[in-house]
mmCIF file of C-alpha atoms in Angstrom:
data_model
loop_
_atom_site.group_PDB
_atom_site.id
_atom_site.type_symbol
_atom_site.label_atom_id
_atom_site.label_comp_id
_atom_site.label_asym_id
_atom_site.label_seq_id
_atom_site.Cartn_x
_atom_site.Cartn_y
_atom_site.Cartn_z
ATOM 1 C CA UNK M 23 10.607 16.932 -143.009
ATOM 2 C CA UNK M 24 8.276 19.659 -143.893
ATOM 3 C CA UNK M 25 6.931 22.144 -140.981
ATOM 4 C CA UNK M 26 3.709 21.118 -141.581
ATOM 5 C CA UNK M 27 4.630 17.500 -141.019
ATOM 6 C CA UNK M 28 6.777 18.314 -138.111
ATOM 7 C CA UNK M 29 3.359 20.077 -136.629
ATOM 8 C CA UNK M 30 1.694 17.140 -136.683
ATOM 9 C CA UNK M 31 4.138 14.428 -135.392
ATOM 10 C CA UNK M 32 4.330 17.122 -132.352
ATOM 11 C CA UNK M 33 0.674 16.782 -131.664
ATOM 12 C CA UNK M 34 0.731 13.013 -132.090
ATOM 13 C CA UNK M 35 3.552 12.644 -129.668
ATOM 14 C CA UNK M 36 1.586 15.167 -127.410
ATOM 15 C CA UNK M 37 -1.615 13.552 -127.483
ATOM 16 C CA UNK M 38 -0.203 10.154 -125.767
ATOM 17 C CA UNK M 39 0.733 11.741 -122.299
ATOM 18 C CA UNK M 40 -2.112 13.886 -122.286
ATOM 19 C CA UNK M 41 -4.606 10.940 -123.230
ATOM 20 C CA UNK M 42 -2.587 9.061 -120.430
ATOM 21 C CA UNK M 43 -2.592 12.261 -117.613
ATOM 22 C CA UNK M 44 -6.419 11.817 -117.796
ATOM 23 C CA UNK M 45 -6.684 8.575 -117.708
ATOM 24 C CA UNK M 46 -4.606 8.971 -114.142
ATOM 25 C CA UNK M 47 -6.718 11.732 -113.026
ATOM 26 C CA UNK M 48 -10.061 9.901 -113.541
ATOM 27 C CA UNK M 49 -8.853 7.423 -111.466
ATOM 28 C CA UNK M 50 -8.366 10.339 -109.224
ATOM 29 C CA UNK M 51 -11.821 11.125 -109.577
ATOM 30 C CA UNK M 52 -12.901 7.533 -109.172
ATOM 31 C CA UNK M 53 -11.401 7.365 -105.549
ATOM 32 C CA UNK M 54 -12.558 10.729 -104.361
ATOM 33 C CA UNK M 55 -16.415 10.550 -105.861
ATOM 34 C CA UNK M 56 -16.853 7.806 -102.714
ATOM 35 C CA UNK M 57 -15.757 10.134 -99.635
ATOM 36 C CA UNK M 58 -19.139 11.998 -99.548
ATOM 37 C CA UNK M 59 -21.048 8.520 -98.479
ATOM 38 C CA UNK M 60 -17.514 7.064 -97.152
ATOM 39 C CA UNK M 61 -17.490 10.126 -94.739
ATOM 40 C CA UNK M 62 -21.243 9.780 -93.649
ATOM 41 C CA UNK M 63 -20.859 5.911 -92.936
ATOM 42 C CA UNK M 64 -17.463 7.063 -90.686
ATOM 43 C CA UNK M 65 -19.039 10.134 -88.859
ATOM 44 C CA UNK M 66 -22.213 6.953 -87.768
ATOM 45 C CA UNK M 67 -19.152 6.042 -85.214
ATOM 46 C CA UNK M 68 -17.167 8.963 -84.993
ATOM 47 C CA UNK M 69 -16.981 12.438 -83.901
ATOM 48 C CA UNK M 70 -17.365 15.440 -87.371
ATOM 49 C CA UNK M 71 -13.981 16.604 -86.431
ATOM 50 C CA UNK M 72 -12.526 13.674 -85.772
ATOM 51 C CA UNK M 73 -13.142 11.821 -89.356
ATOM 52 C CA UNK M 74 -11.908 14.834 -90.545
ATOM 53 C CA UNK M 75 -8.707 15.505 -88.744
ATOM 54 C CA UNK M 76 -8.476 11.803 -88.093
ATOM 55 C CA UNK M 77 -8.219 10.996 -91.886
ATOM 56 C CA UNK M 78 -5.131 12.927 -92.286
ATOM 57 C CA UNK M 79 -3.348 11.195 -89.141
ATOM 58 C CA UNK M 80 -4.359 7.631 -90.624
ATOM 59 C CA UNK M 81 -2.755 9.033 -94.094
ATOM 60 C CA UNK M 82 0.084 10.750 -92.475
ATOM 61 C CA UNK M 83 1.119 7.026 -91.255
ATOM 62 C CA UNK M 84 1.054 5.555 -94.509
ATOM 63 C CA UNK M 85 3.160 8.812 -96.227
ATOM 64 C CA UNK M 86 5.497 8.396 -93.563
ATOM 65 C CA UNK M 87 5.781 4.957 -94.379
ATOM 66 C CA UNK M 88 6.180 5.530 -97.893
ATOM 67 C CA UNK M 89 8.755 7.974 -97.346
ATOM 68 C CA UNK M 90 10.838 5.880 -95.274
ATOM 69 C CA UNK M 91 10.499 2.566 -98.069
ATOM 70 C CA UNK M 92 11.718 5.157 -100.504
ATOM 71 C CA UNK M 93 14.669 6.383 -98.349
ATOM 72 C CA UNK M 94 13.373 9.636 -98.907
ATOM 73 C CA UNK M 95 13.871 12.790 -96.368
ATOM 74 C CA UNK M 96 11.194 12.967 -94.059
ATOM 75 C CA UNK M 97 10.770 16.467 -94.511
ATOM 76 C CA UNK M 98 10.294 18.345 -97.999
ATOM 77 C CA UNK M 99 12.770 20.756 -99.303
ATOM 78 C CA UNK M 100 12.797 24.400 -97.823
ATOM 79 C CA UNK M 101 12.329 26.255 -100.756
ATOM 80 C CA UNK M 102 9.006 23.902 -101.334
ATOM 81 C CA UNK M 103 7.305 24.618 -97.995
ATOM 82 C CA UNK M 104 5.038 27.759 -98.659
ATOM 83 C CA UNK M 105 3.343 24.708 -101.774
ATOM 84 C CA UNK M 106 2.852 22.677 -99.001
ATOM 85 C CA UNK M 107 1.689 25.073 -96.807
ATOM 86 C CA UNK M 108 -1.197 25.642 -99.168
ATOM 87 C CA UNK M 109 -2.132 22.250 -100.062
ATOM 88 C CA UNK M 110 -2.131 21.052 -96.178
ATOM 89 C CA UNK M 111 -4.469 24.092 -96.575
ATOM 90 C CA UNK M 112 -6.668 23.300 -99.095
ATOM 91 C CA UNK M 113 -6.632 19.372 -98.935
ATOM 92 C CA UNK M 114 -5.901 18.255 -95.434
ATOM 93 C CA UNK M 115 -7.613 20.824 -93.648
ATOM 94 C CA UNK M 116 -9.948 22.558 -95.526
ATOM 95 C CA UNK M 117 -12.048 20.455 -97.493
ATOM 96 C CA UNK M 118 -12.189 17.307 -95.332
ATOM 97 C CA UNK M 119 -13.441 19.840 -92.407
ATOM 98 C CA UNK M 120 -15.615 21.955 -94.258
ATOM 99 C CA UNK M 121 -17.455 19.201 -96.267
ATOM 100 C CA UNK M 122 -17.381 16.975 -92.800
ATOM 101 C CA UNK M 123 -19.643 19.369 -91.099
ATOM 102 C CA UNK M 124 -21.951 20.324 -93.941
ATOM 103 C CA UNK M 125 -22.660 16.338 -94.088
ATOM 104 C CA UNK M 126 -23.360 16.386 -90.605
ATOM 105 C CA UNK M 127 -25.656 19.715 -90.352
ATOM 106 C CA UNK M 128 -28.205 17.496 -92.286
ATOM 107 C CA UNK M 129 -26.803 18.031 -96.271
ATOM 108 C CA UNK M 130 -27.252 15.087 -98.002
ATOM 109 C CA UNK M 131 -24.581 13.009 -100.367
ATOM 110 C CA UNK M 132 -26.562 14.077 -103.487
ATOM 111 C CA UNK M 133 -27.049 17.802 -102.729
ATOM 112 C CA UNK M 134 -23.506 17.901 -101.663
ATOM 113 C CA UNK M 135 -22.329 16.224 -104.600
ATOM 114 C CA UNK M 136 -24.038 18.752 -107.043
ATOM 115 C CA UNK M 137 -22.818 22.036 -105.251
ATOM 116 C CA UNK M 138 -19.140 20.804 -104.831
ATOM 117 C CA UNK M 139 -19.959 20.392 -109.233
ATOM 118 C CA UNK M 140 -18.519 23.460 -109.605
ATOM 119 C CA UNK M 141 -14.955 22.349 -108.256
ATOM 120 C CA UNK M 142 -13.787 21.865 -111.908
ATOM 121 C CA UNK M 143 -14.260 25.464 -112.391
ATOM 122 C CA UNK M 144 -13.164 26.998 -109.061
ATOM 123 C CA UNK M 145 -9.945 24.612 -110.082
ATOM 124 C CA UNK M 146 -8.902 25.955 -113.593
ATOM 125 C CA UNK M 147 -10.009 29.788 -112.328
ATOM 126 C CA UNK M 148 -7.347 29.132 -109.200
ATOM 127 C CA UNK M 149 -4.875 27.548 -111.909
ATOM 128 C CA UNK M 150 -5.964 30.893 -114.519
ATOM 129 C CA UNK M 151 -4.670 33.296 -111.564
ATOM 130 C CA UNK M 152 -1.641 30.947 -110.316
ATOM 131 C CA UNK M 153 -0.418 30.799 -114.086
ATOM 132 C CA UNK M 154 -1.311 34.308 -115.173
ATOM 133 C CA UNK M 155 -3.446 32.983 -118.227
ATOM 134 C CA UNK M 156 -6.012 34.893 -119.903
ATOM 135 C CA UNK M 157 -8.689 33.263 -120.839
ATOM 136 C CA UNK M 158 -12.150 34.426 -122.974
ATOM 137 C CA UNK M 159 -15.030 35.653 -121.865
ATOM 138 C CA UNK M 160 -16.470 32.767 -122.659
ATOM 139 C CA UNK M 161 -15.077 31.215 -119.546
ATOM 140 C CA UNK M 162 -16.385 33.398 -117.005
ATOM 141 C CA UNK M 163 -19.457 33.382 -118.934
ATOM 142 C CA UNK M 164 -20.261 29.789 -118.115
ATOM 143 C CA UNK M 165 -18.753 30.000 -114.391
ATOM 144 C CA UNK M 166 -21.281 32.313 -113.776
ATOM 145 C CA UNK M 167 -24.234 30.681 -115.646
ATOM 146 C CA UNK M 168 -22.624 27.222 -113.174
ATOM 147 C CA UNK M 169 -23.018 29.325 -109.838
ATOM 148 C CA UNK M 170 -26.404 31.220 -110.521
ATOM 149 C CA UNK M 171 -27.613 27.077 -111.345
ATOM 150 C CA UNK M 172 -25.609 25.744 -108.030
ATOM 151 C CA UNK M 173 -27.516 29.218 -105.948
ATOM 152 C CA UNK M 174 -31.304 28.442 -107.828
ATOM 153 C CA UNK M 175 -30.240 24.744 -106.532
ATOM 154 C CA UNK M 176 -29.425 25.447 -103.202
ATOM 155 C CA UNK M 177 -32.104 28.056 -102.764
ATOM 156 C CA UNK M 178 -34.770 25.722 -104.054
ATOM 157 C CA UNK M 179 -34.436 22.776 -102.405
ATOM 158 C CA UNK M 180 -32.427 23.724 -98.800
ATOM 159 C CA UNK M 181 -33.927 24.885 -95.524
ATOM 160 C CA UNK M 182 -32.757 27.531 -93.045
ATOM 161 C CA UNK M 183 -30.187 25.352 -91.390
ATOM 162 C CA UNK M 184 -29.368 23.932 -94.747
ATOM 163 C CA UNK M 185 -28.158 27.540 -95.548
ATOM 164 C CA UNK M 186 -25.149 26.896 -93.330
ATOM 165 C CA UNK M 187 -23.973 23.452 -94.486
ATOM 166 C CA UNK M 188 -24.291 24.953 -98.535
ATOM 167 C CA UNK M 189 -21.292 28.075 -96.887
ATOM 168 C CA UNK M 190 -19.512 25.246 -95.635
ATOM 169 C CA UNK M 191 -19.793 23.580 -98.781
ATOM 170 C CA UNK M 192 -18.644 26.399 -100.638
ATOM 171 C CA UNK M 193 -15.331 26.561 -98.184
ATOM 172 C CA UNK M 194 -14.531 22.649 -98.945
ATOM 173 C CA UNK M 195 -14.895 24.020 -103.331
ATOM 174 C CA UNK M 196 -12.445 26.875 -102.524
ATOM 175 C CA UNK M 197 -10.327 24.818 -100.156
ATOM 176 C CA UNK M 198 -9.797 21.861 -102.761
ATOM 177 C CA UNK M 199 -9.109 24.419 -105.782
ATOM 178 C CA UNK M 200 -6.522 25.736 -103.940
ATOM 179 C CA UNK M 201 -5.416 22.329 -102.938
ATOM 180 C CA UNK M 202 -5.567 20.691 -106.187
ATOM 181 C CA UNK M 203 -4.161 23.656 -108.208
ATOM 182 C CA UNK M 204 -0.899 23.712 -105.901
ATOM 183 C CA UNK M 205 -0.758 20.529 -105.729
ATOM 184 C CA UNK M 206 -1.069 19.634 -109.670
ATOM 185 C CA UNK M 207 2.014 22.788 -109.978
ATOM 186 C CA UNK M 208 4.483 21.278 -107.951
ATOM 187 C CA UNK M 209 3.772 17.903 -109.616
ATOM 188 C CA UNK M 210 5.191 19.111 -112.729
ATOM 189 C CA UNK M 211 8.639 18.651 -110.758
ATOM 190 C CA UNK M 212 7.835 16.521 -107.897
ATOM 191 C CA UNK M 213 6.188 12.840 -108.087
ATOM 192 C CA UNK M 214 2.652 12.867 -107.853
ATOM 193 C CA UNK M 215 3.097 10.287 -104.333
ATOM 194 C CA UNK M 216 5.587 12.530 -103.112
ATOM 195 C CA UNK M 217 3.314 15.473 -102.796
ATOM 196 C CA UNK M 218 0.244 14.235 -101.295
ATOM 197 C CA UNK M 219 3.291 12.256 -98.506
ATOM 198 C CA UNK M 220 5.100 16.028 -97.829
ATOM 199 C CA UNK M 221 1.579 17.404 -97.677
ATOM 200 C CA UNK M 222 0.333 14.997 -94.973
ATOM 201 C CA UNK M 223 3.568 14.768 -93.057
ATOM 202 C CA UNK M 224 4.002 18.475 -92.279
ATOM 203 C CA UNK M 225 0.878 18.452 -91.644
ATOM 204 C CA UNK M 226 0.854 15.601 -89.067
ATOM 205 C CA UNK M 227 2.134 16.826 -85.815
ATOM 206 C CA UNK M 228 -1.073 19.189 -85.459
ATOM 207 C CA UNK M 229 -3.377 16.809 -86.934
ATOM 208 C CA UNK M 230 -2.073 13.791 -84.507
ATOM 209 C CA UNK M 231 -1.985 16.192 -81.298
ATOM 210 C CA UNK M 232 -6.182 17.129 -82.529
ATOM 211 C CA UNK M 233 -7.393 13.707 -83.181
ATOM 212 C CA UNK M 234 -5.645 12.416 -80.435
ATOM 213 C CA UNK M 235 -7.964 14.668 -78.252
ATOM 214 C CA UNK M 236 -11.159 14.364 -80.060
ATOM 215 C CA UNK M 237 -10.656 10.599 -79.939
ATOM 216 C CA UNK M 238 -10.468 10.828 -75.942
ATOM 217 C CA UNK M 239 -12.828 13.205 -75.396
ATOM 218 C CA UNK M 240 -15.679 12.442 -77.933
ATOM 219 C CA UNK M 241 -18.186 9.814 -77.549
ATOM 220 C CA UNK M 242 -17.349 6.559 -80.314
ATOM 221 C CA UNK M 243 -19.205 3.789 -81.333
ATOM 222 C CA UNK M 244 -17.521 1.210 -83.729
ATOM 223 C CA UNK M 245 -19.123 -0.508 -85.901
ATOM 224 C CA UNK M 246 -18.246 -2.188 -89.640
ATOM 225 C CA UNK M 247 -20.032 0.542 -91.455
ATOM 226 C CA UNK M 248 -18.300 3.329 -89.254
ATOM 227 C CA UNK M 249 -14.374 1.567 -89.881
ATOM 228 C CA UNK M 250 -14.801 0.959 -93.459
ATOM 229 C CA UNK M 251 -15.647 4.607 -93.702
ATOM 230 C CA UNK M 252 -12.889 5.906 -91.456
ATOM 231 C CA UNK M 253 -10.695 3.300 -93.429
ATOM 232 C CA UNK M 254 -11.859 4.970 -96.604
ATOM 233 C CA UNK M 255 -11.466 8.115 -96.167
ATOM 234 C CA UNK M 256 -8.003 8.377 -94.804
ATOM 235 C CA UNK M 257 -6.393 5.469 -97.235
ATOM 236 C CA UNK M 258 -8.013 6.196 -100.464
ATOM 237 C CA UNK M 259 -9.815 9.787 -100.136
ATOM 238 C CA UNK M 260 -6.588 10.888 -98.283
ATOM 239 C CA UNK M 261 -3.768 9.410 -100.235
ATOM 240 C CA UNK M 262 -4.289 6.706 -102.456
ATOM 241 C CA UNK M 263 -6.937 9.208 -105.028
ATOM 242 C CA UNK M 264 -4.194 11.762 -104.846
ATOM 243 C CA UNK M 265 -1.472 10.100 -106.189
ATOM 244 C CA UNK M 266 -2.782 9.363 -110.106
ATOM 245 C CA UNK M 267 -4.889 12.737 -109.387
ATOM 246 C CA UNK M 268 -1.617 15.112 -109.003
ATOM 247 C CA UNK M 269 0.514 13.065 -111.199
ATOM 248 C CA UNK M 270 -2.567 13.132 -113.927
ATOM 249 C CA UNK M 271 -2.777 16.468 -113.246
ATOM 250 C CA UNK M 272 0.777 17.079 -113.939
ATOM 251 C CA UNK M 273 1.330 15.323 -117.181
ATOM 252 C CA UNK M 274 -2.085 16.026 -118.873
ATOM 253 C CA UNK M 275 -1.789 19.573 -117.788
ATOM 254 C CA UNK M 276 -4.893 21.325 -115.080
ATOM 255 C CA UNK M 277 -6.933 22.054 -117.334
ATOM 256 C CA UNK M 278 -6.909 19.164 -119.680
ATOM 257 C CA UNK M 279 -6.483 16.532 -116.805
ATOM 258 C CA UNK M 280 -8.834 18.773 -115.164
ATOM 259 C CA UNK M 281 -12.147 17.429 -117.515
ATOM 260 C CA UNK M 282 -12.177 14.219 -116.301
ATOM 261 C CA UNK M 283 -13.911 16.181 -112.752
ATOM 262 C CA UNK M 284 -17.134 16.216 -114.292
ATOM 263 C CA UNK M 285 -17.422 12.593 -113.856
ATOM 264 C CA UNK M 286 -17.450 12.927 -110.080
ATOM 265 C CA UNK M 287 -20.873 14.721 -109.566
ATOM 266 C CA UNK M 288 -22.835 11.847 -111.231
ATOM 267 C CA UNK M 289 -20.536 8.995 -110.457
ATOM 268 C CA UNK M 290 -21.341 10.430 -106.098
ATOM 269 C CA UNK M 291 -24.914 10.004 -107.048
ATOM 270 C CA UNK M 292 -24.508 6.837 -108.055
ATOM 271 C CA UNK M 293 -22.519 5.988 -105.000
ATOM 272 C CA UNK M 294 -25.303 7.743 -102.555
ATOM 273 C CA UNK M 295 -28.422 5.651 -104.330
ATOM 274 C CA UNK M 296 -26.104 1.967 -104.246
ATOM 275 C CA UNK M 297 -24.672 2.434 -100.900
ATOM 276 C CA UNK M 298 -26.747 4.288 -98.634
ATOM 277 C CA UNK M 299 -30.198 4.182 -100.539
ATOM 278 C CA UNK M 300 -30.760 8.129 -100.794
ATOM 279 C CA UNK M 301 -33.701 9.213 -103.154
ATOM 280 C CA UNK M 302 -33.091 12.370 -105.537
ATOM 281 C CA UNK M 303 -35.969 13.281 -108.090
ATOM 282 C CA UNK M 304 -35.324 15.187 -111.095
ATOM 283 C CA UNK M 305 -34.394 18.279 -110.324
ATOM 284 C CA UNK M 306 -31.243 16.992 -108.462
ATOM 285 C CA UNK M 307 -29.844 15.245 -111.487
ATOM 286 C CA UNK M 308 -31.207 18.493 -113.860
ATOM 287 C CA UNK M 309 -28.575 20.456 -111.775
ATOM 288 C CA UNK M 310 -25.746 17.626 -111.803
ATOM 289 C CA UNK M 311 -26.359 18.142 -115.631
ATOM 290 C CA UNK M 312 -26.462 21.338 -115.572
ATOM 291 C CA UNK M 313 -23.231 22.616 -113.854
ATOM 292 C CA UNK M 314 -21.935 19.569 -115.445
ATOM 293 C CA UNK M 315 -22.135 21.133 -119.406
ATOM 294 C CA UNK M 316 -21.104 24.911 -117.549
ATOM 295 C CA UNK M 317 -17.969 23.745 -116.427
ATOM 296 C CA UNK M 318 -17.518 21.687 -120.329
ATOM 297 C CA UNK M 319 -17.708 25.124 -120.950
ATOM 298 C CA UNK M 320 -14.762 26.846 -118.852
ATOM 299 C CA UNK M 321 -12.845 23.694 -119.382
ATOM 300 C CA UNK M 322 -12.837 24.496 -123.089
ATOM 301 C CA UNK M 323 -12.544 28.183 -123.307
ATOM 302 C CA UNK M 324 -9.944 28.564 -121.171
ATOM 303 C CA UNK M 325 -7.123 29.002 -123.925
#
């Protein structure tokens, strides 16, 4: 067989796990693009901070669970902790909390959906600096072109107190690129399920001693709208999303796998008009669109 032919049989064969790693991440994408109105319908019966510890602890249950069924150790390898450590960080901490409390300081599903946009990018720059990678110009051309449109967005349409809730909307971006990129590293080795378990479990004695308080000591109301939230966000949002997202992530590669991301802006829109009624003009969907083709951009000039 010729090189040239051998060239080609090599991208053939490379194309089906790739095609297959995005088709896993999207649904990812598909289970994450409802936690924005998932976590608004939750927080209608529950304390901020306890949907978002309380997610976690409701997750934690179900890796443990998992774990157990699989005859797995309960706790991760040694030499795998300081991973962990980072995507408890990003994932279990970081971006439930910060995007729990931007929600609740009066940001809105749609103008949260188009700032966290930009996650696709924040993702493949935290995977371009974990990997060492180089990538053109080009790249950092259209990140910046994707934040100066997020900023005009923000700037245009918030208020003074909306100020806050757009920082703590930029802490859940950098929390979940840290997350995701971690995460989608050590699933190269380890089973997309098995990470997002590990993750949750170490995590799991501080976020069952916190919800455990906040549950006793903040006011609830239950309601359907309030437990199908709750329920949402810590079964699907919390574990069920992650396990084709990492494993996608994995086999299609971060930046590849990574594409399918730009789905999630829209398809959250979508979510906030069918489920909770919210009205967005123009403008709104202009900048969906607009960090949308930036991070196309990145995502294709990265190599």
């Amino acid at each position: 067989m010729s090189t040239q032919n051998s060239a080609i049989v090599s991208r053939r064969v490379a194309v089906g796990p790739a095609r297959l790693g995005s088709g896993l991440a999207f649904l990812g994408v598909l289970a994450f693009s409802g936690s924005f109105p998932a976590t608004v319908f939750a927080m209608r019966g529950f304390d901020p901070w306890l949907v978002a510890i309380g997610r976690a602890v409701i997750a934690g249950v179900v890796a443990l669970v998992c774990l157990w069924v699989a005859r797995l150790p309960l706790i991760p390898p040694r030499h795998h902790w300081p991973s962990y450590a980072l995507i408890s960080a990003g994932v279990v901490f970081g971006f439930p909390v910060f995007s729990g409390l931007a929600l609740s300081m009066g940001a809105t599903t749609a103008h949260s959906a188009v700032v966290i946009g930009l996650l696709p990018a924040a993702t493949a720059a935290c995977a371009v600096v974990r990997a060492g990678e180089r990538p053109r110009p080009l790249f950092w051309v259209a990140c910046t072109a994707g934040a100066a449109a997020i900023s005009l967005f923000t700037f245009t349409r918030g208020t003074g107190g909306a100020a806050w809730a757009d920082l703590l909307l930029v802490g859940a971006l950098l929390s979940a690129a840290v997350g995701y990129t971690e995460g989608g590293r050590l699933a190269r080795s380890v089973p997309g399920w098995q990470v997002i378990s590990y993750a949750l479990v170490v995590s799991l004695p501080v976020t069952a001693l916190v919800s455990g308080f906040l549950a006793f000591s903040t006011p609830i109301s239950v309601s359907a709208e309030s437990l199908g939230g709750f329920a949402y966000v810590g079964l699907i949002s919390m574990f069920l999303g992650f396990v084709p997202w990492y494993a996608g992530l994995a086999m299609g590669g971060i930046a590849r796998a990574g594409q399918v991301q730009l789905t999630q802006p829209l398809l959250t829109l979508v979510w906030a008009w069918v489920l909770m009624g919210e009205r967005f003009g123009w403008i709104t969907v202009a900048a969906a669109l607009a960090v949308l083709a930036c991070v196309a951009i990145t995502q294709r000039s990265r190599t």
